[in-house]
mmCIF file with all atom_site columns, C-alpha atoms and ligand atoms in Angstrom:
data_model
loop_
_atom_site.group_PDB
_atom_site.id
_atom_site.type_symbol
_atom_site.label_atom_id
_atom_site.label_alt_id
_atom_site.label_comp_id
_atom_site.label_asym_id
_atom_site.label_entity_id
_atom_site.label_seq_id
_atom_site.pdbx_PDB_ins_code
_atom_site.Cartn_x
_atom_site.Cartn_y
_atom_site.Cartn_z
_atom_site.occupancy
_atom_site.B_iso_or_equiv
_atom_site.pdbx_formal_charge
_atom_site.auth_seq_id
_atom_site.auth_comp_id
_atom_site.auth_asym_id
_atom_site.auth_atom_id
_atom_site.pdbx_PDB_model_num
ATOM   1   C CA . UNK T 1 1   ? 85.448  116.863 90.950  1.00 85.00 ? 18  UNK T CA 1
ATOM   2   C CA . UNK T 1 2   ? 87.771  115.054 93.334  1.00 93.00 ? 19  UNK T CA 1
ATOM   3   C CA . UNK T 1 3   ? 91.002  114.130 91.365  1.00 97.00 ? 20  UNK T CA 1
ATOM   4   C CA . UNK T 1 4   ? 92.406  110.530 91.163  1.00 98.00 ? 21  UNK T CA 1
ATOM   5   C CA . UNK T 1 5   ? 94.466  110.823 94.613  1.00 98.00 ? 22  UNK T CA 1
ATOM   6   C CA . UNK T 1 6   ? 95.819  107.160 94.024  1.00 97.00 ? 23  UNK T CA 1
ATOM   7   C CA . UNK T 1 7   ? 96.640  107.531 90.793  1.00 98.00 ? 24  UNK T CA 1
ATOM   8   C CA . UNK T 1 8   ? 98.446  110.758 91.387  1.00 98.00 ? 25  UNK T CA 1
ATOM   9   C CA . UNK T 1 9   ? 100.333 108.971 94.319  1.00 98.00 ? 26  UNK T CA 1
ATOM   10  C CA . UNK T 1 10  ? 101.535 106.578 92.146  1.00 98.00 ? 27  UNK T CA 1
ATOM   11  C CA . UNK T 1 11  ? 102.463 109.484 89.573  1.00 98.00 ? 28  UNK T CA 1
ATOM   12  C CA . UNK T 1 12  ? 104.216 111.178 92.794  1.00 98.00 ? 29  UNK T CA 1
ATOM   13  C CA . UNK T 1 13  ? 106.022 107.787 94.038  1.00 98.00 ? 30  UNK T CA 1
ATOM   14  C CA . UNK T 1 14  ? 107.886 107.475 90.437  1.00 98.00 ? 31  UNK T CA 1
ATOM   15  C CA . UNK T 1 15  ? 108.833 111.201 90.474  1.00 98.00 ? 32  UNK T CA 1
ATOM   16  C CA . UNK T 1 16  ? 110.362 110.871 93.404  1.00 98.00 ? 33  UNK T CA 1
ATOM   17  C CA . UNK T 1 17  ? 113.510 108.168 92.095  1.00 95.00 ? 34  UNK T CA 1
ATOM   18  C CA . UNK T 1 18  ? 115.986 109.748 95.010  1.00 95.00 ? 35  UNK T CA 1
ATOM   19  C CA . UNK T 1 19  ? 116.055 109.158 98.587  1.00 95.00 ? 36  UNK T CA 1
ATOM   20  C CA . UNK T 1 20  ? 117.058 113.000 98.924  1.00 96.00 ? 37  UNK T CA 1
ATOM   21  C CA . UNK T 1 21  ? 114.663 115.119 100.680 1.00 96.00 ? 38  UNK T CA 1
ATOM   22  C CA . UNK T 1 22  ? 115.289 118.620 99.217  1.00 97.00 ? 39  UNK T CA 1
ATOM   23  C CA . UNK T 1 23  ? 114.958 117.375 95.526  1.00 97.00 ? 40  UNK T CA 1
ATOM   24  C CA . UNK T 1 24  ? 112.335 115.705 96.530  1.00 98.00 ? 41  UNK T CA 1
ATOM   25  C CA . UNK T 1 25  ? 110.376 118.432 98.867  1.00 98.00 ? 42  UNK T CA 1
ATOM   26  C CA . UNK T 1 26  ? 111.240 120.651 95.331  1.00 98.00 ? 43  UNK T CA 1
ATOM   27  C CA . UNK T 1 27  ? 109.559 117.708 92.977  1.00 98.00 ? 44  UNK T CA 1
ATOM   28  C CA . UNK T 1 28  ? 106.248 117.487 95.387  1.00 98.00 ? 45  UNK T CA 1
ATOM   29  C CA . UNK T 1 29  ? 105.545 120.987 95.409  1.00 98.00 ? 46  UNK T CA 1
ATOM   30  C CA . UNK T 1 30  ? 105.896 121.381 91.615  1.00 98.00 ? 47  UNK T CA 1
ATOM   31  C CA . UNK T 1 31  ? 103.868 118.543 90.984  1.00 98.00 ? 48  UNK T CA 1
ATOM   32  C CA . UNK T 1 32  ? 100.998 119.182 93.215  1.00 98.00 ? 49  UNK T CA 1
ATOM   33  C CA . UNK T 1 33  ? 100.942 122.888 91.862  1.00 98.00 ? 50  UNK T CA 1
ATOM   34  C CA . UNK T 1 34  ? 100.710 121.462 88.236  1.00 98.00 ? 51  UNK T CA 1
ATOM   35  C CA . UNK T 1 35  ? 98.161  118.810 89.071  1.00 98.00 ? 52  UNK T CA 1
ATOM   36  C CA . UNK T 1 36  ? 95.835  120.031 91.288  1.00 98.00 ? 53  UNK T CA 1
ATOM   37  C CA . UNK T 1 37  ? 93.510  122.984 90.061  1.00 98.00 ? 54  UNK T CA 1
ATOM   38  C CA . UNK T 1 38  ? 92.835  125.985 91.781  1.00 98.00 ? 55  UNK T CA 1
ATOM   39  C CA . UNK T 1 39  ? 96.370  126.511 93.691  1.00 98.00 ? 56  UNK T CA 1
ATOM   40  C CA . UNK T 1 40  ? 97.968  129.664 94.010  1.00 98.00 ? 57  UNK T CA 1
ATOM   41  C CA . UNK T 1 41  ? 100.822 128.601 96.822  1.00 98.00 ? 58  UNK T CA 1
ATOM   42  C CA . UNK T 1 42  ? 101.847 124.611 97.766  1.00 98.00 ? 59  UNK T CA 1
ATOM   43  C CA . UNK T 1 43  ? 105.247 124.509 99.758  1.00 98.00 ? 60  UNK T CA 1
ATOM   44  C CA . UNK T 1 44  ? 106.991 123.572 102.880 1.00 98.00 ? 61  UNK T CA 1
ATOM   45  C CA . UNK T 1 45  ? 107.923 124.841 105.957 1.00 98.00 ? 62  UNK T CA 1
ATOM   46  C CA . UNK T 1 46  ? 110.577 122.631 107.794 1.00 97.00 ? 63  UNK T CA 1
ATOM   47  C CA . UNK T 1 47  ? 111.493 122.668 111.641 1.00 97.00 ? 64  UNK T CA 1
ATOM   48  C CA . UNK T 1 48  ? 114.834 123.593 111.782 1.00 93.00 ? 65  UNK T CA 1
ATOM   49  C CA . UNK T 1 49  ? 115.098 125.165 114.873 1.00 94.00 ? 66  UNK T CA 1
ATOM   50  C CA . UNK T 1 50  ? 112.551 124.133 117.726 1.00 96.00 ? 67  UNK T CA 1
ATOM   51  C CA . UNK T 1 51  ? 108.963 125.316 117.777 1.00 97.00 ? 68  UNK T CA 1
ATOM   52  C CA . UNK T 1 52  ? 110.061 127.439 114.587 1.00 98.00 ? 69  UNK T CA 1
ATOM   53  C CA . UNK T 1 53  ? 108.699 126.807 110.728 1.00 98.00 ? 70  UNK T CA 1
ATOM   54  C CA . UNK T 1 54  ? 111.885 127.639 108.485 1.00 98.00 ? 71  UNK T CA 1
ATOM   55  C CA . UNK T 1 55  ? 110.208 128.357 104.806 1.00 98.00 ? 72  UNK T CA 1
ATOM   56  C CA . UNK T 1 56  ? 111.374 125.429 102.080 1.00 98.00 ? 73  UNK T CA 1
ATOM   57  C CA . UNK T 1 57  ? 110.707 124.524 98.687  1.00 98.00 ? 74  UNK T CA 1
ATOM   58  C CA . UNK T 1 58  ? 107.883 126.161 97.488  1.00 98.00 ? 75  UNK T CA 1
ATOM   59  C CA . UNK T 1 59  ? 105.890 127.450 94.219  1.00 98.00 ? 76  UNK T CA 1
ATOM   60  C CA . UNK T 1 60  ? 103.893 130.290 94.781  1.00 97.00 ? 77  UNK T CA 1
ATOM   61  C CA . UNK T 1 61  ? 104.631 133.532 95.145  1.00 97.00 ? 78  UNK T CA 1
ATOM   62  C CA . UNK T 1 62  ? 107.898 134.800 98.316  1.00 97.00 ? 79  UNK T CA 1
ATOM   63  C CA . UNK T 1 63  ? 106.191 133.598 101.404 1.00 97.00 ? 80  UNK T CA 1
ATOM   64  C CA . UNK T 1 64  ? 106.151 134.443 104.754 1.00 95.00 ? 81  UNK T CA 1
ATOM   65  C CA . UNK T 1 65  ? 109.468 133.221 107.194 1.00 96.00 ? 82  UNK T CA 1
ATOM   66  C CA . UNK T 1 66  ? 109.800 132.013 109.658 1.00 97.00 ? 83  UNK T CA 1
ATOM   67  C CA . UNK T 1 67  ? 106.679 130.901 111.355 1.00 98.00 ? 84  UNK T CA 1
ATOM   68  C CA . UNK T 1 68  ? 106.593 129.993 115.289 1.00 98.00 ? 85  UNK T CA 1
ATOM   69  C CA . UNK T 1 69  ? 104.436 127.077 116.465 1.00 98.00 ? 86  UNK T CA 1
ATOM   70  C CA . UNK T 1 70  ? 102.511 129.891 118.115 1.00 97.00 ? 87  UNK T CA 1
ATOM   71  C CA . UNK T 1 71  ? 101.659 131.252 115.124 1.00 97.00 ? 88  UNK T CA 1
ATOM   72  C CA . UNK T 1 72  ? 99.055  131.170 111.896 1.00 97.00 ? 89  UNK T CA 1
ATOM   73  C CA . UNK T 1 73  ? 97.393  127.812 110.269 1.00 98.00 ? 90  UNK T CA 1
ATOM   74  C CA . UNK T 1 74  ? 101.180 126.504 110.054 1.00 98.00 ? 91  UNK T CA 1
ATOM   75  C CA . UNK T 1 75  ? 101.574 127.015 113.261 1.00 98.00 ? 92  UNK T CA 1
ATOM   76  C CA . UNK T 1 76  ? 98.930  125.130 114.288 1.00 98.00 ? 93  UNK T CA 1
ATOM   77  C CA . UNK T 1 77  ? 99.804  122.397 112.137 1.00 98.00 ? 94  UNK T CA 1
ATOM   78  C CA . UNK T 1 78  ? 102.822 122.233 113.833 1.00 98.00 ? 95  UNK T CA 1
ATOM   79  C CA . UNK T 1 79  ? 101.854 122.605 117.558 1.00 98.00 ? 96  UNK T CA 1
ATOM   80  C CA . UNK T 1 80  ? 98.496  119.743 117.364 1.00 98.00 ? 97  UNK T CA 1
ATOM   81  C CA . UNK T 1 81  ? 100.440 117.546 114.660 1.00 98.00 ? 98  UNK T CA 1
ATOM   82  C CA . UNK T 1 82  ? 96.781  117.510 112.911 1.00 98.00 ? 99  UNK T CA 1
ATOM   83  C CA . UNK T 1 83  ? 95.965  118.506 109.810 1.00 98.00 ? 100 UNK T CA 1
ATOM   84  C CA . UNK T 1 84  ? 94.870  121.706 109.482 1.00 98.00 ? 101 UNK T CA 1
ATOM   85  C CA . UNK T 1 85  ? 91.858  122.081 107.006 1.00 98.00 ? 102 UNK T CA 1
ATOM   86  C CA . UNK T 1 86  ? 90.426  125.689 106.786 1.00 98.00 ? 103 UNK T CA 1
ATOM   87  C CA . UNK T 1 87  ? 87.558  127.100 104.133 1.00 98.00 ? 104 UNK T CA 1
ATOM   88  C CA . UNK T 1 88  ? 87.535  130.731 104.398 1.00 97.00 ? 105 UNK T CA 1
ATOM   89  C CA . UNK T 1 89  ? 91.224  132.005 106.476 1.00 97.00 ? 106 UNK T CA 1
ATOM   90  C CA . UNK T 1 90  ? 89.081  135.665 106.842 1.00 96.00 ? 107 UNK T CA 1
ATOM   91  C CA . UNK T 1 91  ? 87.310  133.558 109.320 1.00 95.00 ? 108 UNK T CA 1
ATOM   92  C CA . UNK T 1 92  ? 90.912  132.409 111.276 1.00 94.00 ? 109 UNK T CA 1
ATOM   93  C CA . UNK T 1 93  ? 91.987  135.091 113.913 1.00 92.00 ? 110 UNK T CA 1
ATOM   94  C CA . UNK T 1 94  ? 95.577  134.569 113.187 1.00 91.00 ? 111 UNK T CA 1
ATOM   95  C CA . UNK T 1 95  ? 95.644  133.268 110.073 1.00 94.00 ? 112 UNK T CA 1
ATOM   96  C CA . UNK T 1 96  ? 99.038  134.645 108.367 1.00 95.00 ? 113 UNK T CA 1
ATOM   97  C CA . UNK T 1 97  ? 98.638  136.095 105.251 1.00 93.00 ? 114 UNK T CA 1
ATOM   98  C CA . UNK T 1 98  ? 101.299 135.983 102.922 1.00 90.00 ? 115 UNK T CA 1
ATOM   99  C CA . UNK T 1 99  ? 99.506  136.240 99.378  1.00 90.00 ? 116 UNK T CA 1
ATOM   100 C CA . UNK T 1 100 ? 96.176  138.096 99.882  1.00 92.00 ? 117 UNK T CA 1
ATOM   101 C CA . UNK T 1 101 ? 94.799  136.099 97.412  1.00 93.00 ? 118 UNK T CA 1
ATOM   102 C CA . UNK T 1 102 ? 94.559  132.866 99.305  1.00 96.00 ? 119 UNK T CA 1
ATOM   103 C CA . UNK T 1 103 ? 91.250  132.017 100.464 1.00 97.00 ? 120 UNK T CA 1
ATOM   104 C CA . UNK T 1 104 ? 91.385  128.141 101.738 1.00 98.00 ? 121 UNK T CA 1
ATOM   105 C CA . UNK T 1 105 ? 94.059  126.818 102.656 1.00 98.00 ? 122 UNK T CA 1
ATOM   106 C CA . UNK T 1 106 ? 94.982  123.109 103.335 1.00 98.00 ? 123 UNK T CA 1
ATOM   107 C CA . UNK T 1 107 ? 98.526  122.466 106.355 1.00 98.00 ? 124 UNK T CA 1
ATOM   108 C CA . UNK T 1 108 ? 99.467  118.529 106.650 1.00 99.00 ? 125 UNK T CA 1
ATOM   109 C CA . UNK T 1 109 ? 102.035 117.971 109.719 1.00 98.00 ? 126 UNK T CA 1
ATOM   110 C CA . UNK T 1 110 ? 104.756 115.611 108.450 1.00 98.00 ? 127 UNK T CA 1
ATOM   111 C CA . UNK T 1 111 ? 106.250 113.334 111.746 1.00 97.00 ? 128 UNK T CA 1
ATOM   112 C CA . UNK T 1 112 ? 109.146 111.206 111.580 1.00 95.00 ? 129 UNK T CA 1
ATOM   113 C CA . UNK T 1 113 ? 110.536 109.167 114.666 1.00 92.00 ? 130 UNK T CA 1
ATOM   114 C CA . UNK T 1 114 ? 108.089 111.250 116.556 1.00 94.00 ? 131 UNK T CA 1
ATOM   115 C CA . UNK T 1 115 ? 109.805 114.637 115.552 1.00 95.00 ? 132 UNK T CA 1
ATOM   116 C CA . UNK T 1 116 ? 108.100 116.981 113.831 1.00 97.00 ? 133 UNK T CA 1
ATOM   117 C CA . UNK T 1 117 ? 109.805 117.219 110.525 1.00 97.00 ? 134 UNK T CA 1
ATOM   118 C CA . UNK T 1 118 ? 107.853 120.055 109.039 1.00 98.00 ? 135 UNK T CA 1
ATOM   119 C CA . UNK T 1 119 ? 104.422 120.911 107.018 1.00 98.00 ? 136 UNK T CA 1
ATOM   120 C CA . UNK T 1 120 ? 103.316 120.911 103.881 1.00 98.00 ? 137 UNK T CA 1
ATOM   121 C CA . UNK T 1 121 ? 101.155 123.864 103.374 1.00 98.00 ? 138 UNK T CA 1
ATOM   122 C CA . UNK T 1 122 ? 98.756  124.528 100.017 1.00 98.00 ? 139 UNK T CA 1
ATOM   123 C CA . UNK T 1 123 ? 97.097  127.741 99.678  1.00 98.00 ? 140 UNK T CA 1
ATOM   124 C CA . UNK T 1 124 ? 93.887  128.971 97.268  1.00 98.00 ? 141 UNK T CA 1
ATOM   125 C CA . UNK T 1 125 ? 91.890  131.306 96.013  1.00 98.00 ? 142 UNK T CA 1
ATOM   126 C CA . UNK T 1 126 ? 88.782  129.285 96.048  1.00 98.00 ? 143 UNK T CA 1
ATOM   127 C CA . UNK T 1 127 ? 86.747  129.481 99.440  1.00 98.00 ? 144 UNK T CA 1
ATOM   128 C CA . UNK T 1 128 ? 86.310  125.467 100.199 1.00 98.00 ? 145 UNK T CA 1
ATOM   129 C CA . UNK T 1 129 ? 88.545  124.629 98.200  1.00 98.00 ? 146 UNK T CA 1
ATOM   130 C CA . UNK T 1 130 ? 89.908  121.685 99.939  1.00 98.00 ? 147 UNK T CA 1
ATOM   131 C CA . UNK T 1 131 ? 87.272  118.720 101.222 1.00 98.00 ? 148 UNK T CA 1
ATOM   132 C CA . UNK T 1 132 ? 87.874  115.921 103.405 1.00 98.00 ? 149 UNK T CA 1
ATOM   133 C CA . UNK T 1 133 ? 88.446  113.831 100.223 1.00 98.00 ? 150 UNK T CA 1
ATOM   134 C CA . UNK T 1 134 ? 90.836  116.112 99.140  1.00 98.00 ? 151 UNK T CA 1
ATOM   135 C CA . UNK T 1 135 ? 92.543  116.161 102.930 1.00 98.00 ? 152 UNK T CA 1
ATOM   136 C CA . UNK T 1 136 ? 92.655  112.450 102.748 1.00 98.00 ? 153 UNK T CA 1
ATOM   137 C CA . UNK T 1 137 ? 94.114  112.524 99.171  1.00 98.00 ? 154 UNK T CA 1
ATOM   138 C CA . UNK T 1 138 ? 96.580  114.736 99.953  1.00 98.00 ? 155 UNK T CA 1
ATOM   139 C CA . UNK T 1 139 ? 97.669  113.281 103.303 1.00 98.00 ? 156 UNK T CA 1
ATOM   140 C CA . UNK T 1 140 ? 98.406  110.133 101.758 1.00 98.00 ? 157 UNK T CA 1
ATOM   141 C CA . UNK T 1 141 ? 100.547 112.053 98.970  1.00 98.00 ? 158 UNK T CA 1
ATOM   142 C CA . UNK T 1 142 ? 102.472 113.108 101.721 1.00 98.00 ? 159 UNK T CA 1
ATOM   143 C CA . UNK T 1 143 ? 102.470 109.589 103.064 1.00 98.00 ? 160 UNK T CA 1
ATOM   144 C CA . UNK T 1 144 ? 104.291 109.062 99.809  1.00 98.00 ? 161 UNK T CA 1
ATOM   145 C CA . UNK T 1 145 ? 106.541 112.018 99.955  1.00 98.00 ? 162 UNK T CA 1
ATOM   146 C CA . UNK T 1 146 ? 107.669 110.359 103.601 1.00 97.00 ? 163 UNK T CA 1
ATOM   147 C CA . UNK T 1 147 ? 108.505 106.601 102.411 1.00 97.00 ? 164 UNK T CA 1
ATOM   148 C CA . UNK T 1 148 ? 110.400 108.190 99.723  1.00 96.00 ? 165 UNK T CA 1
ATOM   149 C CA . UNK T 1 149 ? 112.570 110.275 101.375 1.00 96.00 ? 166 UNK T CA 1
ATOM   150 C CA . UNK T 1 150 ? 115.144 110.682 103.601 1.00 94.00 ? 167 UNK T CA 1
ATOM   151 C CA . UNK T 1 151 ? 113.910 112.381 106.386 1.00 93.00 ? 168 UNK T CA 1
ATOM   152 C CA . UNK T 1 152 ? 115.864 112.155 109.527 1.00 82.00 ? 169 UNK T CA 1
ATOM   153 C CA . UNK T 1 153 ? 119.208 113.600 108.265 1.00 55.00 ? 170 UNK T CA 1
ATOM   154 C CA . UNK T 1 154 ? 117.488 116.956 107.300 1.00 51.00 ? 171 UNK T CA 1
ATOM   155 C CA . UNK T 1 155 ? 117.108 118.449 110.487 1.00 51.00 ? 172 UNK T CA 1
ATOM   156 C CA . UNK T 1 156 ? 119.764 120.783 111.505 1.00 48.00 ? 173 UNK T CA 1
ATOM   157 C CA . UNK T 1 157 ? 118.589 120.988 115.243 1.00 47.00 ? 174 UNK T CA 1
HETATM 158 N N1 . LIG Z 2 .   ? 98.893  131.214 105.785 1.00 52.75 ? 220 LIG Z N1 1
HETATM 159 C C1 . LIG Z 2 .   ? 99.906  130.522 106.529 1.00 52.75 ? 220 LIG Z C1 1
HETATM 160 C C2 . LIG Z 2 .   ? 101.249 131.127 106.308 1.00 52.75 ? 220 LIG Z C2 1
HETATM 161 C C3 . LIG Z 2 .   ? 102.017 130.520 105.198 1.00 52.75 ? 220 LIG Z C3 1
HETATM 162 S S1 . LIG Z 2 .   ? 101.524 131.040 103.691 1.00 52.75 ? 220 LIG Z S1 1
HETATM 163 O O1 . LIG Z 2 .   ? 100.136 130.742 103.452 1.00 52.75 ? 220 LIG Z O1 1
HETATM 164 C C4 . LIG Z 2 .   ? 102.474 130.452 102.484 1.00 52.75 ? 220 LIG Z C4 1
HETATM 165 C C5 . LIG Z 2 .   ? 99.567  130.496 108.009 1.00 52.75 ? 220 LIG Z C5 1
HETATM 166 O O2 . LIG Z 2 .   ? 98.626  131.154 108.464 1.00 52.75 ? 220 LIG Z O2 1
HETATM 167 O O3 . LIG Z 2 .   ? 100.272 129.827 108.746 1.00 52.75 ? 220 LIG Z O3 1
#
């Protein structure tokens, strides 16, 4: 069953009560691990250098870092700005694997003034796992995660 995306983005928009992007990069990861079933890794990867993924706040198990554009489902996030939405990452040549447990995995591009800020990458062990409900759901948590947060002062470029 698809969960309540609107209610949990209103759930996620009072979590977040600081404008401060690293508490609140830590708060959306912990909260979409806890409320979304079947996870086993939800975290981001920020752009701190150019055309480079720098690993962030995360639950999950140690993850892979750094990640070039060139590089994995992240990667590709990164490089087409589009969402990345993949059912079985056996099936994606260079797909990155940093827990071999994760089956489907779900990479939303997050764009401020044009810049690529960084991703937001969830991992599972469920084979089509994520749908396009669940895409659209979690692209407008992020869409939350964004007006709450400061955004443009975290890049160290
Ligand atoms: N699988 C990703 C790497 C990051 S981990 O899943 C946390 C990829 O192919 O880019």
């Amino acid at each position: 069953m698809t969960p309540d995306y609107s209610l949990l983005a209103r759930q996620l928009e009072a979590l977040l009560d600081t404008r401060d992007w690293l508490t609140n990069s830590a708060q959306t990861c912990a909260f979409l691990m806890q409320e979304l079933p079947d996870l086993n890794w939800a975290g981001f990867y920020l752009q701190h250098q150019p055309d480079l993924l720098c690993l962030g706040p995360f639950q999950g198990k140690p993850a892979c870092h750094p990640i070039p554009f060139s590089k994995g489902v992240c990667g590709a996030a990164a490089r087409t700005r589009e969402t990345q939405r993949v059912d079985d990452v056996h099936a994606v040549a260079d797909h990155i694997a940093c827990d071999a447990d994760s089956r489907a995995e779900l990479v939303v591009p997050i764009v401020v003034n044009e810049r690529l800020w960084g991703v937001l990458d969830l991992d599972s062990p469920r084979q089509e796992r994520f749908s396009e409900a669940d895409q659209a759901g979690i692209e407008a948590l992020v869409a939350t995660f964004i007006k709450r947060s400061d955004l443009a002062c975290s890049d160290i470029t």
